[in-house]
Coordinates of C-alpha atoms in Angstrom, one line a residue:
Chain A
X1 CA 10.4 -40.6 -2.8
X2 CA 13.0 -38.4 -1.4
X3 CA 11.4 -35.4 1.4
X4 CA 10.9 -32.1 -0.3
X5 CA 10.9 -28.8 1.4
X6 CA 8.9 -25.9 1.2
X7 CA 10.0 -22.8 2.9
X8 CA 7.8 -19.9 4.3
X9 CA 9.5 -16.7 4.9
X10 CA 7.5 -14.3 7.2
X11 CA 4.8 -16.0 9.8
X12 CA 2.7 -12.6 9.7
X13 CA -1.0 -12.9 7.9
X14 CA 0.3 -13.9 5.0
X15 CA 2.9 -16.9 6.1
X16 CA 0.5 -17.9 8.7
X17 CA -2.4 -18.2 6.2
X18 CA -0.6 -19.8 3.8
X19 CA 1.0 -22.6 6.5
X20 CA -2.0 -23.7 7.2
X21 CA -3.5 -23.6 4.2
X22 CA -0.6 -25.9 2.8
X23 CA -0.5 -28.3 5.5
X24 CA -3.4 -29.7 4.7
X25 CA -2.8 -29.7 1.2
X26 CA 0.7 -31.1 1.0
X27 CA 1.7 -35.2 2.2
X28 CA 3.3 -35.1 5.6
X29 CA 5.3 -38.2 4.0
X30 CA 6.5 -36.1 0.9
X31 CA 6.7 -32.2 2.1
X32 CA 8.3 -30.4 4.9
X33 CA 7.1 -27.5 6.1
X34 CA 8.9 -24.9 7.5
X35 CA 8.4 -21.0 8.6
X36 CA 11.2 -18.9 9.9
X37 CA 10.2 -15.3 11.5
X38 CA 12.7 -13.8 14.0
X39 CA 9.3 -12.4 15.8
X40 CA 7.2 -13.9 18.8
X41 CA 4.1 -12.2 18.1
X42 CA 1.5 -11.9 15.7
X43 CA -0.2 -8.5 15.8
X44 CA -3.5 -7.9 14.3
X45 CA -2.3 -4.7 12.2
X46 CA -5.6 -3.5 11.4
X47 CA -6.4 -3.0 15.4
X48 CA -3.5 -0.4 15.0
X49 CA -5.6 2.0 14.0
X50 CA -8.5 2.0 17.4
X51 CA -5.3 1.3 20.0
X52 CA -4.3 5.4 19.5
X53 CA -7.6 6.3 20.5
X54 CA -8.2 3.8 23.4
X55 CA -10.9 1.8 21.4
X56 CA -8.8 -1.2 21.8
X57 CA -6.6 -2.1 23.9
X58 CA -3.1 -3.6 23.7
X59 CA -4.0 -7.0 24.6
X60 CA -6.7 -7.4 21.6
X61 CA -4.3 -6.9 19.4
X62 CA -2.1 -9.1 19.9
X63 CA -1.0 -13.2 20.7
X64 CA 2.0 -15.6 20.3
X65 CA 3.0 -16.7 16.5
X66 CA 3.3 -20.0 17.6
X67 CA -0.1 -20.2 18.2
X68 CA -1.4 -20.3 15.0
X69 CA 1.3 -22.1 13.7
X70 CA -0.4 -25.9 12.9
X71 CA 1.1 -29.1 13.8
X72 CA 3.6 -30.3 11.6
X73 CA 5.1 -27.2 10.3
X74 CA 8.4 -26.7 11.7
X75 CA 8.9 -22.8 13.3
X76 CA 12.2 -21.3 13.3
X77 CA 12.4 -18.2 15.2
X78 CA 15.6 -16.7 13.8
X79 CA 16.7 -13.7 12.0
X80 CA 17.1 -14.4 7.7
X81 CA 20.3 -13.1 5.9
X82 CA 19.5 -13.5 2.8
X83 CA 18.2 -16.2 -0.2
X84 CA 20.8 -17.4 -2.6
X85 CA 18.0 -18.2 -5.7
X86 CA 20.7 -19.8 -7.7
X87 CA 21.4 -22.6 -4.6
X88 CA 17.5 -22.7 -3.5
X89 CA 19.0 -21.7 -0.4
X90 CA 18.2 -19.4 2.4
X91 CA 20.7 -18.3 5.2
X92 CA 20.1 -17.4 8.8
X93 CA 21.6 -14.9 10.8
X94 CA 23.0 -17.9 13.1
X95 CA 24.7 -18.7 9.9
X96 CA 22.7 -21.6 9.3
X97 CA 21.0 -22.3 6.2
X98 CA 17.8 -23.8 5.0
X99 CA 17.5 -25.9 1.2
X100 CA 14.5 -25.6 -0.4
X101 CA 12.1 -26.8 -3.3
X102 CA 10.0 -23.9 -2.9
X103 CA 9.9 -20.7 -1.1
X104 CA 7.3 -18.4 -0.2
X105 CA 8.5 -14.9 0.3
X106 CA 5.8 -13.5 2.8
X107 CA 7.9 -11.3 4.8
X108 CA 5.8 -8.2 4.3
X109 CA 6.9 -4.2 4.5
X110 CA 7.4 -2.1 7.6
X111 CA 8.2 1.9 7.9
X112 CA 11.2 3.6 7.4
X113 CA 11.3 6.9 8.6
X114 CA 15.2 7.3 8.2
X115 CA 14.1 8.1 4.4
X116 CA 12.7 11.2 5.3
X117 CA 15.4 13.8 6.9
X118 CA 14.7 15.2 9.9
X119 CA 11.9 12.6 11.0
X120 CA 13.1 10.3 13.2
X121 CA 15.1 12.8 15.4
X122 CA 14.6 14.6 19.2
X123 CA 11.3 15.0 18.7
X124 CA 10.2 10.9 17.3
X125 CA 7.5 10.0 20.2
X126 CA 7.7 13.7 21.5
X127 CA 5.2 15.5 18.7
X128 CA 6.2 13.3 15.7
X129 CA 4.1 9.7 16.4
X130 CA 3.4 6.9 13.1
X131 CA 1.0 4.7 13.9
X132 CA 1.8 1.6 11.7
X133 CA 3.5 0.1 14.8
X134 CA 2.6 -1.5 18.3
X135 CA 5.3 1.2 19.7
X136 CA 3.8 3.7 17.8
X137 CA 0.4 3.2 18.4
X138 CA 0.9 2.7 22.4
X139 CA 2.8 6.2 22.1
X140 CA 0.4 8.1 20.2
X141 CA -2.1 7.2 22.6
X142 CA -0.4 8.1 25.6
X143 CA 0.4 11.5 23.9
X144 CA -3.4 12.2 22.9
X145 CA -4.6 11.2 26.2
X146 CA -3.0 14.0 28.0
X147 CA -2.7 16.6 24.8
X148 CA -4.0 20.0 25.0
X149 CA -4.7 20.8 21.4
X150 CA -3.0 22.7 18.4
X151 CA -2.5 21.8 14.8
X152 CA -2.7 18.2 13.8
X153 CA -1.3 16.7 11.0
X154 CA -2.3 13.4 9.1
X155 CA 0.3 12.6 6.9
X156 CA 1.6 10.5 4.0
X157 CA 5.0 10.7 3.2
X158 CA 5.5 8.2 -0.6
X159 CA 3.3 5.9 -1.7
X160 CA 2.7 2.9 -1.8
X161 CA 1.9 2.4 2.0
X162 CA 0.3 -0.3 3.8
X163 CA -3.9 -0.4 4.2
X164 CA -4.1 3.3 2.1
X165 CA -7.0 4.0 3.8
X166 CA -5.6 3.7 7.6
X167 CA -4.5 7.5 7.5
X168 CA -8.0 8.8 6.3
X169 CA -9.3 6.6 8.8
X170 CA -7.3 7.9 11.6
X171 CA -8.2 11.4 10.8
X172 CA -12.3 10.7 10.7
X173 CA -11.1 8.7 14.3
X174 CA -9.7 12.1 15.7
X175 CA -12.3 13.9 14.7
X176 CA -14.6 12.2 16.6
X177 CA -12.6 11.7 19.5
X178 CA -11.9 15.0 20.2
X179 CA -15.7 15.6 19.6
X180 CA -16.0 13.2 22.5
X181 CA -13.4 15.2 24.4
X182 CA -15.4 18.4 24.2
X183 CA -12.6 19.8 22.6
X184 CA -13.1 19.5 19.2
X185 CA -12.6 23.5 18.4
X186 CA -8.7 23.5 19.9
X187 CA -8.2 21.2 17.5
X188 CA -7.7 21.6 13.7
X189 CA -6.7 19.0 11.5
X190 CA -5.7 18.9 8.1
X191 CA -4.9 15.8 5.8
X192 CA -1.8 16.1 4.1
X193 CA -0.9 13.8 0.8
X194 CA 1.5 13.0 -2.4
X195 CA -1.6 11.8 -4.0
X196 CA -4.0 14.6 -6.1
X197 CA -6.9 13.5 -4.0
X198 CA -7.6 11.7 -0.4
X199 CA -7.8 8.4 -1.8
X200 CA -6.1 6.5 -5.2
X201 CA -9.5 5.3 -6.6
X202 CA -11.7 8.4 -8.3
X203 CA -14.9 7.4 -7.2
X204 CA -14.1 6.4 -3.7
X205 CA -11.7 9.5 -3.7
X206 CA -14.5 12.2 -4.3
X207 CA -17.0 10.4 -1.7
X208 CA -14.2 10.1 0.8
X209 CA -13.2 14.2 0.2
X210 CA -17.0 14.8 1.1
X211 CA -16.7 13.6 4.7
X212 CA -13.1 15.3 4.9
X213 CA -14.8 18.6 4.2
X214 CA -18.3 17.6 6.3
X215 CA -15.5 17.0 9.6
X216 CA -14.1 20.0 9.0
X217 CA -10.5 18.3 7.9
X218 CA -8.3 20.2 5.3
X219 CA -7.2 18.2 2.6
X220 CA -3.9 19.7 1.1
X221 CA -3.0 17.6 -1.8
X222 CA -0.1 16.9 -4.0
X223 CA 2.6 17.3 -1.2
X224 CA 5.6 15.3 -1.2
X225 CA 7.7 15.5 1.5
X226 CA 11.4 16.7 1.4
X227 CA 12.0 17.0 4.8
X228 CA 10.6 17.8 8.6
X229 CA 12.2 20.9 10.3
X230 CA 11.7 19.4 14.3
X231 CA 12.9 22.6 15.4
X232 CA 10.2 25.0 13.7
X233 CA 7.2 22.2 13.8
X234 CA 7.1 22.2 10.2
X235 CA 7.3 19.9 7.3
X236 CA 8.6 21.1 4.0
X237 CA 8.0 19.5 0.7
X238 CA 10.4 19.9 -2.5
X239 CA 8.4 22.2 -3.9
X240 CA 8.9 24.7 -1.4
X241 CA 5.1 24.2 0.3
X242 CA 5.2 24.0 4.1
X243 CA 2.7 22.8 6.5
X244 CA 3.0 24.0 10.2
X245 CA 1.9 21.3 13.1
X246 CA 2.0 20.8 16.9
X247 CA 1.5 17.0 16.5
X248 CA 2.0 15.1 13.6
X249 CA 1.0 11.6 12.6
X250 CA 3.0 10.7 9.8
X251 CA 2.9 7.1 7.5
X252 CA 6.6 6.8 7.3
X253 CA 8.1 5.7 3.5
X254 CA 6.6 1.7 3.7
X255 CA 9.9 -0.7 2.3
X256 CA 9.9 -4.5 1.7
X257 CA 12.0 -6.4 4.6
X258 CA 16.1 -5.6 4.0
X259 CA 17.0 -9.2 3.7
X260 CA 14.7 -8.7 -0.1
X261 CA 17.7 -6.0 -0.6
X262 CA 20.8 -8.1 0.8
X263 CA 19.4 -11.0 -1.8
X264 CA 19.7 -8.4 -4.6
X265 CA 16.0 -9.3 -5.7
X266 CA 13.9 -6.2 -5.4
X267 CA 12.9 -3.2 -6.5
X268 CA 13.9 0.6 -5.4
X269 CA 11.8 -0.5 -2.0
X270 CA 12.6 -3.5 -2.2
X271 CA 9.4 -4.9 -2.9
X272 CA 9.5 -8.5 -4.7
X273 CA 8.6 -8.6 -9.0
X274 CA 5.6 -10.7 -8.7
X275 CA 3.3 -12.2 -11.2
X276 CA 0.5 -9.9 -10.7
X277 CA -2.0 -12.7 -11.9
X278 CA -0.2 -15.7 -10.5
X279 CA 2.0 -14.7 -7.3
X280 CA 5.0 -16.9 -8.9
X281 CA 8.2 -14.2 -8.6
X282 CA 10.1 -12.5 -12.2
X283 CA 13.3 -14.3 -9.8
X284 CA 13.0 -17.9 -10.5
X285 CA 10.0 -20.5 -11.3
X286 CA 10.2 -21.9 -7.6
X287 CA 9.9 -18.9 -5.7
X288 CA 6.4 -17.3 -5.0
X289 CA 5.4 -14.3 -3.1
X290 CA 2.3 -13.2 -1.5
X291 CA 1.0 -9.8 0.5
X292 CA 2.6 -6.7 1.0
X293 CA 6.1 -8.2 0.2
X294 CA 5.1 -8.3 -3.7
X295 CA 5.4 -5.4 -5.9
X296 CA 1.8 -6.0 -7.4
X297 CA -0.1 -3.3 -8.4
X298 CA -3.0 -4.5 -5.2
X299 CA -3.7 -2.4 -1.8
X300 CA -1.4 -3.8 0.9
X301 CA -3.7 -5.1 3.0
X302 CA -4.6 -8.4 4.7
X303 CA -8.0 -8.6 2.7
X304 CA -5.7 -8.5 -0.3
X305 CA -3.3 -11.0 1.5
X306 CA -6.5 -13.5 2.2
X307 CA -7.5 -13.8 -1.4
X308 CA -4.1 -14.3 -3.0
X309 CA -3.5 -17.2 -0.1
X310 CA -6.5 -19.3 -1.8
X311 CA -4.9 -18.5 -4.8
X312 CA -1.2 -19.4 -4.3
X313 CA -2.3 -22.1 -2.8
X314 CA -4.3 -23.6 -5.9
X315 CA -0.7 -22.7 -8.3
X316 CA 1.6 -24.2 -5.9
X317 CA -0.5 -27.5 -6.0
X318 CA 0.1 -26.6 -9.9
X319 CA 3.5 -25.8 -9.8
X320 CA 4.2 -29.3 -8.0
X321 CA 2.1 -31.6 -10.2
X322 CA 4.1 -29.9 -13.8
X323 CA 0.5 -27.9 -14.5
X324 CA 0.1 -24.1 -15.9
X325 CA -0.7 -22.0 -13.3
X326 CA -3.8 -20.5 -12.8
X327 CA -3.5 -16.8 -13.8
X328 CA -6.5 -15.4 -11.6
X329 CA -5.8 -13.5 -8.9
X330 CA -7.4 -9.9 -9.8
X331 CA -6.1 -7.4 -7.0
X332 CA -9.3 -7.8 -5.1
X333 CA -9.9 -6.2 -2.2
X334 CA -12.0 -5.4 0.6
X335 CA -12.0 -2.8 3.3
X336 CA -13.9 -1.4 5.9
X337 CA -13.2 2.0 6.4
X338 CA -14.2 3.6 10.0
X339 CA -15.2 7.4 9.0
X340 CA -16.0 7.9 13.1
X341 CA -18.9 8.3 15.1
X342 CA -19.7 4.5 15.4
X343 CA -20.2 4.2 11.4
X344 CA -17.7 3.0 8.4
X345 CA -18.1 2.4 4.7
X346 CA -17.2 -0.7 3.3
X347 CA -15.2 -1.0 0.0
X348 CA -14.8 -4.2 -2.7
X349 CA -12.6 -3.3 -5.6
X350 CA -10.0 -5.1 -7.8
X351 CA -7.3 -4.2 -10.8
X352 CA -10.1 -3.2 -12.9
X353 CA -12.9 -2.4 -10.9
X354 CA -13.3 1.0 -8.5
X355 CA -14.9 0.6 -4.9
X356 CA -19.2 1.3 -6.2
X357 CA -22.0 1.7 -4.4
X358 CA -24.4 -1.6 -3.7
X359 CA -24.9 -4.5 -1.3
X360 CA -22.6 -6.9 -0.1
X361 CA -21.8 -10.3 0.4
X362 CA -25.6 -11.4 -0.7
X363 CA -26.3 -8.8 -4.3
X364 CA -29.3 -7.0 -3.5
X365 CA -29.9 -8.3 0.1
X366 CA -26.1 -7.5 1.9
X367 CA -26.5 -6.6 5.0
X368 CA -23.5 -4.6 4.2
X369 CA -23.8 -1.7 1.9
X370 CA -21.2 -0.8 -0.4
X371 CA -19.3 3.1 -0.2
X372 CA -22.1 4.2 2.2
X373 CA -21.8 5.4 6.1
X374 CA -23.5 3.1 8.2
X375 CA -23.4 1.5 11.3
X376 CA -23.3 -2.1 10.1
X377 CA -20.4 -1.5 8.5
X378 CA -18.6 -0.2 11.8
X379 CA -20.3 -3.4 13.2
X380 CA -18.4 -5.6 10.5
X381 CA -15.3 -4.0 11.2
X382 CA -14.9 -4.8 14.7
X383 CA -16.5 -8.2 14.0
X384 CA -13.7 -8.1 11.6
X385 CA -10.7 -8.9 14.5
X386 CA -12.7 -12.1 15.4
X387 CA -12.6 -13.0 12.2
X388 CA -8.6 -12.7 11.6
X389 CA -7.8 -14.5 14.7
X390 CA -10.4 -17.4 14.6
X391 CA -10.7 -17.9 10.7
X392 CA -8.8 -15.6 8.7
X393 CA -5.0 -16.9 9.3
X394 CA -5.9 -20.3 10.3
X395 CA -6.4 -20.3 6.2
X396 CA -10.8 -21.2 6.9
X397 CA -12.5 -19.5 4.0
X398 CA -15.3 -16.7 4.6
X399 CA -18.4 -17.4 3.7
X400 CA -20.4 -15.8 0.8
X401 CA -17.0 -14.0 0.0
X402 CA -14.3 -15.0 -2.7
X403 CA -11.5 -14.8 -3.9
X404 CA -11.9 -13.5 -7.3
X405 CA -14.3 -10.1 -7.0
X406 CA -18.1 -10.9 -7.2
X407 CA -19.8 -7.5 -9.7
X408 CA -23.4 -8.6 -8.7
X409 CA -25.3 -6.6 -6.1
X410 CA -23.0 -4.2 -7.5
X411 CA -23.7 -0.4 -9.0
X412 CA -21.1 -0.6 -11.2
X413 CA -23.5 -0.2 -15.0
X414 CA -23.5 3.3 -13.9
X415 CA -20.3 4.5 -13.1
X416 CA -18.8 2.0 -16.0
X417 CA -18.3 4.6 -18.5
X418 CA -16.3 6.7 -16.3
X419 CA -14.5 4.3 -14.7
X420 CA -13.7 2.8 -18.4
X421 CA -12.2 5.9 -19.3
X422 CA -10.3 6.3 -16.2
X423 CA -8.6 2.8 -16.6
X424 CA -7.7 3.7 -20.3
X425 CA -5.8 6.8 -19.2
X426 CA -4.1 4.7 -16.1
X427 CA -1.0 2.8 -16.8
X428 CA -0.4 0.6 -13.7
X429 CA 2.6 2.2 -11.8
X430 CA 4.1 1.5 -8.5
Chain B
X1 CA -10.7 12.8 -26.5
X2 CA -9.3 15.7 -28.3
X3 CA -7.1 16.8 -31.0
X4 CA -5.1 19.8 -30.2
X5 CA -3.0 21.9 -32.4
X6 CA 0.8 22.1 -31.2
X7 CA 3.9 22.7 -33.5
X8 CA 1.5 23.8 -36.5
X9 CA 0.1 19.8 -36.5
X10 CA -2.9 18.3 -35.4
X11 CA -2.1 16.1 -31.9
X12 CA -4.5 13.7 -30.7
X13 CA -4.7 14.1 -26.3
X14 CA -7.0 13.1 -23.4
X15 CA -9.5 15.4 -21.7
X16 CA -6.4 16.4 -19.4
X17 CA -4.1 17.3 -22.2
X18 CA -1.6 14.3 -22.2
X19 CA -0.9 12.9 -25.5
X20 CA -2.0 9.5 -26.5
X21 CA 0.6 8.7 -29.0
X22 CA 4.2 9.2 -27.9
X23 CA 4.9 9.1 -32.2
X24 CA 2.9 12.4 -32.2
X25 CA 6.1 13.8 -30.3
X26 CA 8.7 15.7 -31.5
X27 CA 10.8 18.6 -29.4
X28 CA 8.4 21.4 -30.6
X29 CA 5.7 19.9 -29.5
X30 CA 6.8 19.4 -26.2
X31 CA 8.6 23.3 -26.2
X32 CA 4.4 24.1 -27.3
X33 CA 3.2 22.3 -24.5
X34 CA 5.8 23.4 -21.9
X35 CA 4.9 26.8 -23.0
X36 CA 1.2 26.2 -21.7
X37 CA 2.6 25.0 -18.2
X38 CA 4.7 28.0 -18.6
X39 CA 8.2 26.6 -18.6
X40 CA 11.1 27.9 -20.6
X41 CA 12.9 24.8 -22.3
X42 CA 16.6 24.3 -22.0
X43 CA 19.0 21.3 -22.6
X44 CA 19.0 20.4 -19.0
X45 CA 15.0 20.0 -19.1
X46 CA 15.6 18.1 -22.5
X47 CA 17.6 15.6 -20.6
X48 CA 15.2 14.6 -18.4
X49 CA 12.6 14.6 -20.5
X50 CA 14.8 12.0 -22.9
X51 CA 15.0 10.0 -19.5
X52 CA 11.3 9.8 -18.8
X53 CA 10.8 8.5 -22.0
X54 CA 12.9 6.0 -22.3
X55 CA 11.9 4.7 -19.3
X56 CA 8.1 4.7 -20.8
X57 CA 9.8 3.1 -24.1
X58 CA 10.8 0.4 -21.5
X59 CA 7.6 0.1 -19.5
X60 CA 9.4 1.0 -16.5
X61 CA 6.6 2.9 -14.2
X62 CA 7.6 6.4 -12.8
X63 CA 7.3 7.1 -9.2
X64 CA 9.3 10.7 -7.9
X65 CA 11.5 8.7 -6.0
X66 CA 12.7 6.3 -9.4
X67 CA 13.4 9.9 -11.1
X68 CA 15.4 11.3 -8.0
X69 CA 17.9 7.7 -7.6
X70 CA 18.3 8.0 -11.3
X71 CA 21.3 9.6 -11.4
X72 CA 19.8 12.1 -14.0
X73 CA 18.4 14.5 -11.8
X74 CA 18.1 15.0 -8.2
X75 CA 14.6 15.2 -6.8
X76 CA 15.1 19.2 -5.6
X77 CA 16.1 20.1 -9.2
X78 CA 13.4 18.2 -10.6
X79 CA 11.0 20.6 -9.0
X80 CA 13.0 23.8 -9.5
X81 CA 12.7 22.2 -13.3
X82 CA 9.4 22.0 -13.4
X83 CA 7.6 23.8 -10.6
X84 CA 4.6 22.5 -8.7
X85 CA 3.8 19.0 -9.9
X86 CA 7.4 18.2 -11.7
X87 CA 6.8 14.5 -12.4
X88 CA 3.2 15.1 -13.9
X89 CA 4.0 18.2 -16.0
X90 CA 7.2 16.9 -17.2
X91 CA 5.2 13.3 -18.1
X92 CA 2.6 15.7 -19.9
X93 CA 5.3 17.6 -21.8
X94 CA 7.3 14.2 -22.7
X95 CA 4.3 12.7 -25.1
X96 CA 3.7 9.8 -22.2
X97 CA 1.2 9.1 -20.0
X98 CA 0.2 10.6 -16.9
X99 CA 1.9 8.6 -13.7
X100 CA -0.9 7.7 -11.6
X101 CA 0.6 6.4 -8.1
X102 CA -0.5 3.2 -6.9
X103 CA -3.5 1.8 -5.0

């Protein structure tokens, strides 16, 4: 039988995972395998959020690609043009191109705060700071460490955005830092959001806007930005609403990866039409997708990205022998969320399902308890980074946790009613 | 679930006023409920509202940003159009569904 090849593009959480997962899946004698990421290393994204406030440093948060790459899947570090679905082919920026029998589209979403007029000018790494990159997040730290105090913004500027709880986080972080500081009173910090609420889930939303109001953060809701004036330390939404800062953290408008936009097969941010049950692209049949590259209506997150790898995985095996694909991946998810002061809340949702109070992994035993502040959970968190690197994207399931959301241990008989009703009035939208 | 009177007729809506059946629609229903979100009516907000809808008709979600690269309306006069929360009052006064942004 003639070699087939299946192509990865992307070698972040979600390529990696699914490399490895695939290589020991797929005949070394029938399949190829072969990654192509212009990058040399793999950050651990969550870390992102601890590296501003000097809870991590750089070095934990990051090591070579190639590591994690297995044996017998071919790397190319290299810079992707474009895909040409009608030729199953994919061209390199050396001008080089790649046939395949299958391609995974894993080449995730990153900021772009040219979309917003007036962000990324003067004052970019002077007062204006995101923290959704290494550079950023190396930057913002240096610019807390010395800062005096003043108005701090946390701010959203569009959804959808990468890990939706990471701003929230940051600003229960700060609040505790500067706490730390002695310095907590110079300080005042509001949360600034397009969405109605601080989070996109009711029930998790109104617990989460509790501990905004206990830490003394001002949630201003229902702003969507227009512009930042640099020059007046303001940002300015259509509306007309302005919020003055002296230091603003801003999540920049999250897009898929420009090459999605130079193949003419995305969206308006040029996210990937996905299957949201399956993974398999609206493009063609033998093109699948996975993690924050997909336009599926599921956080962007690498929890998210962990459970649709054991799933892809199972459909590509599918796709190959002629079989219908499994339709189950449910938009589960499942985030720690640090709220500061050495606790967190852990949250397990899906499509269907809102983040509920309860125990987790074991029902009824845990140890981790479900939209509560505890320390255990800040424990998992950080155990969390151990996790990533030594089990998560070397594609080695988790114990006691799957893919597909488990509902026992779970509160959720007495929030169903509600949560019923609020999933009738919700029409998925992106 | 409630039924509300607008245009002389009985309309059926959820707790937060939006209707549940875009067939319940017509434009005086729409000029009643725009009325209650205080905004005056004119072609120009009949146009988008037209838009809105058709893109519900053809299950395309609505995000601000869709509405602004429309070609319809820019996102500026979208909110001079309908002050404050333009895409969920306009939703509200089209028959359709409020938008609820994602995850």
């Amino acid at each position: 039988m003639k070699m087939r090849n299946l192509l990865i593009l992307g070698a972040g959480t979600s390529g990696t995972m699914m490399a490895n997962h695939l290589r020991k899946k797929l005949k070394k004698n029938d399949w190829n395998i072969t990654i192509v990421d212009k990058d040399e290393t793999h950050y651990y994204q969550p870390g992102f959020l601890f590296l501003p406030f000097d809870i991590y440093k750089p070095k934990q948060v990051k090591k070579s690609i190639d590591k994690f790459i297995p044996k017998g899947v071919k790397l190319i570090r290299e810079k992707i043009d474009r895909i040409d679905k009608d030729l199953d082919l994919v061209y390199l920026q050396d001008g080089s191109k790649l046939h395949y029998d299958i391609l995974i589209i894993a080449t995730g979403v990153d900021i772009q705060p040219e979309e917003v007029e007036g962000l990324k000018g003067d004052e970019w790494y002077k007062s204006i700071f995101d923290f959704y990159t290494y550079e950023g997040a190396k930057q913002l730290r240096d610019k807390l460490r010395k800062w005096e105090g003043g108005k701090l913004v946390v701010h959203i500027c569009e959804m959808p955005i990468k890990c939706p709880v990471a701003p929230l986080e940051f600003a229960f972080l700060a609040d505790s830092y500067f706490i730390n500081k002695g310095m907590r009173e110079k300080v005042d910090i509001s949360y600034v959001t397009p969405m109605d609420a601080a989070f996109t889930k009711p029930i998790a939303a109104k617990e989460l806007g509790h501990l905004l109001k206990e830490k003394n953060i001002k949630l201003i809701p229902n702003f969507n930005i227009e512009s930042v004036d640099s020059d007046h330390n303001k940002i300015i939404d259509y509306g007309g609403a302005e919020v003055e800062y002296d230091l603003l953290v801003t999540v920049p408008t999250n897009m898929g990866d420009p090459m999605i936009e130079r193949s003419g097969i995305g969206d308006d941010l040029n996210y990937v039409p996905t299957d949201k049950a399956t993974l398999q692209t609206k493009i063609k049949d033998n093109i699948f997708a996975i993690g924050d590259a997909t336009n599926i209506p599921a956080s962007k997150a690498g929890s998210v990205a962990h459970f649709e790898s054991e799933i892809l995985t199972e459909n590509i095996l599918r796709y190959i022998e002629g079989e219908a694909l499994k339709s189950s991946f449910d938009g589960h998810a499942n985030c720690f969320v640090e709220t500061g002061h050495g606790k967190a809340i852990l949250i397990d949702f899906n499509y269907t399902h809102e983040p509920v109070t309860g125990t987790f992994p074991l029902p009824g035993v845990g140890p981790l308890r479900l939209l509560k502040e505890s320390h255990m959970n800040h424990m998992g968190k950080l155990a969390f980074r151990w996790i990533y690197w030594n089990m998560l994207i070397k594609g080695k399931h988790i114990p006691f946790v799957s893919a597909e959301m488990a509902t026992a241990g779970k509160d959720i008989d007495k929030v169903e009613t509600i949560v019923d009703k609020k999933i009738k009035e919700t029409t998925t939208i992106h | 679930m409630t039924e509300k009177i607008y245009a002389g007729t009985p309309v059926s809506c959820n707790d937060e006023g939006y209707l549940n059946d875009l067939e319940q629609w017509n434009r005086e229903v729409g000029a009643d409920i725009a009325s209650e979100e205080n905004i005056e009516m004119s072609e120009r907000h009949w146009e988008v509202i037209t838009f809105l809808q058709n893109q519900y008709r053809n299950e395309i979600p609505l995000t601000i940003r869709k509405v602004g690269k429309s070609g319809v309306v820019t996102i500026k006069e979208f909110y001079s159009l309908f002050p404050g929360g333009p895409l969920k009052k306009a939703s509200r006064i089209a028959g359709i569904p409020k938008p609820v942004s994602c995850i």
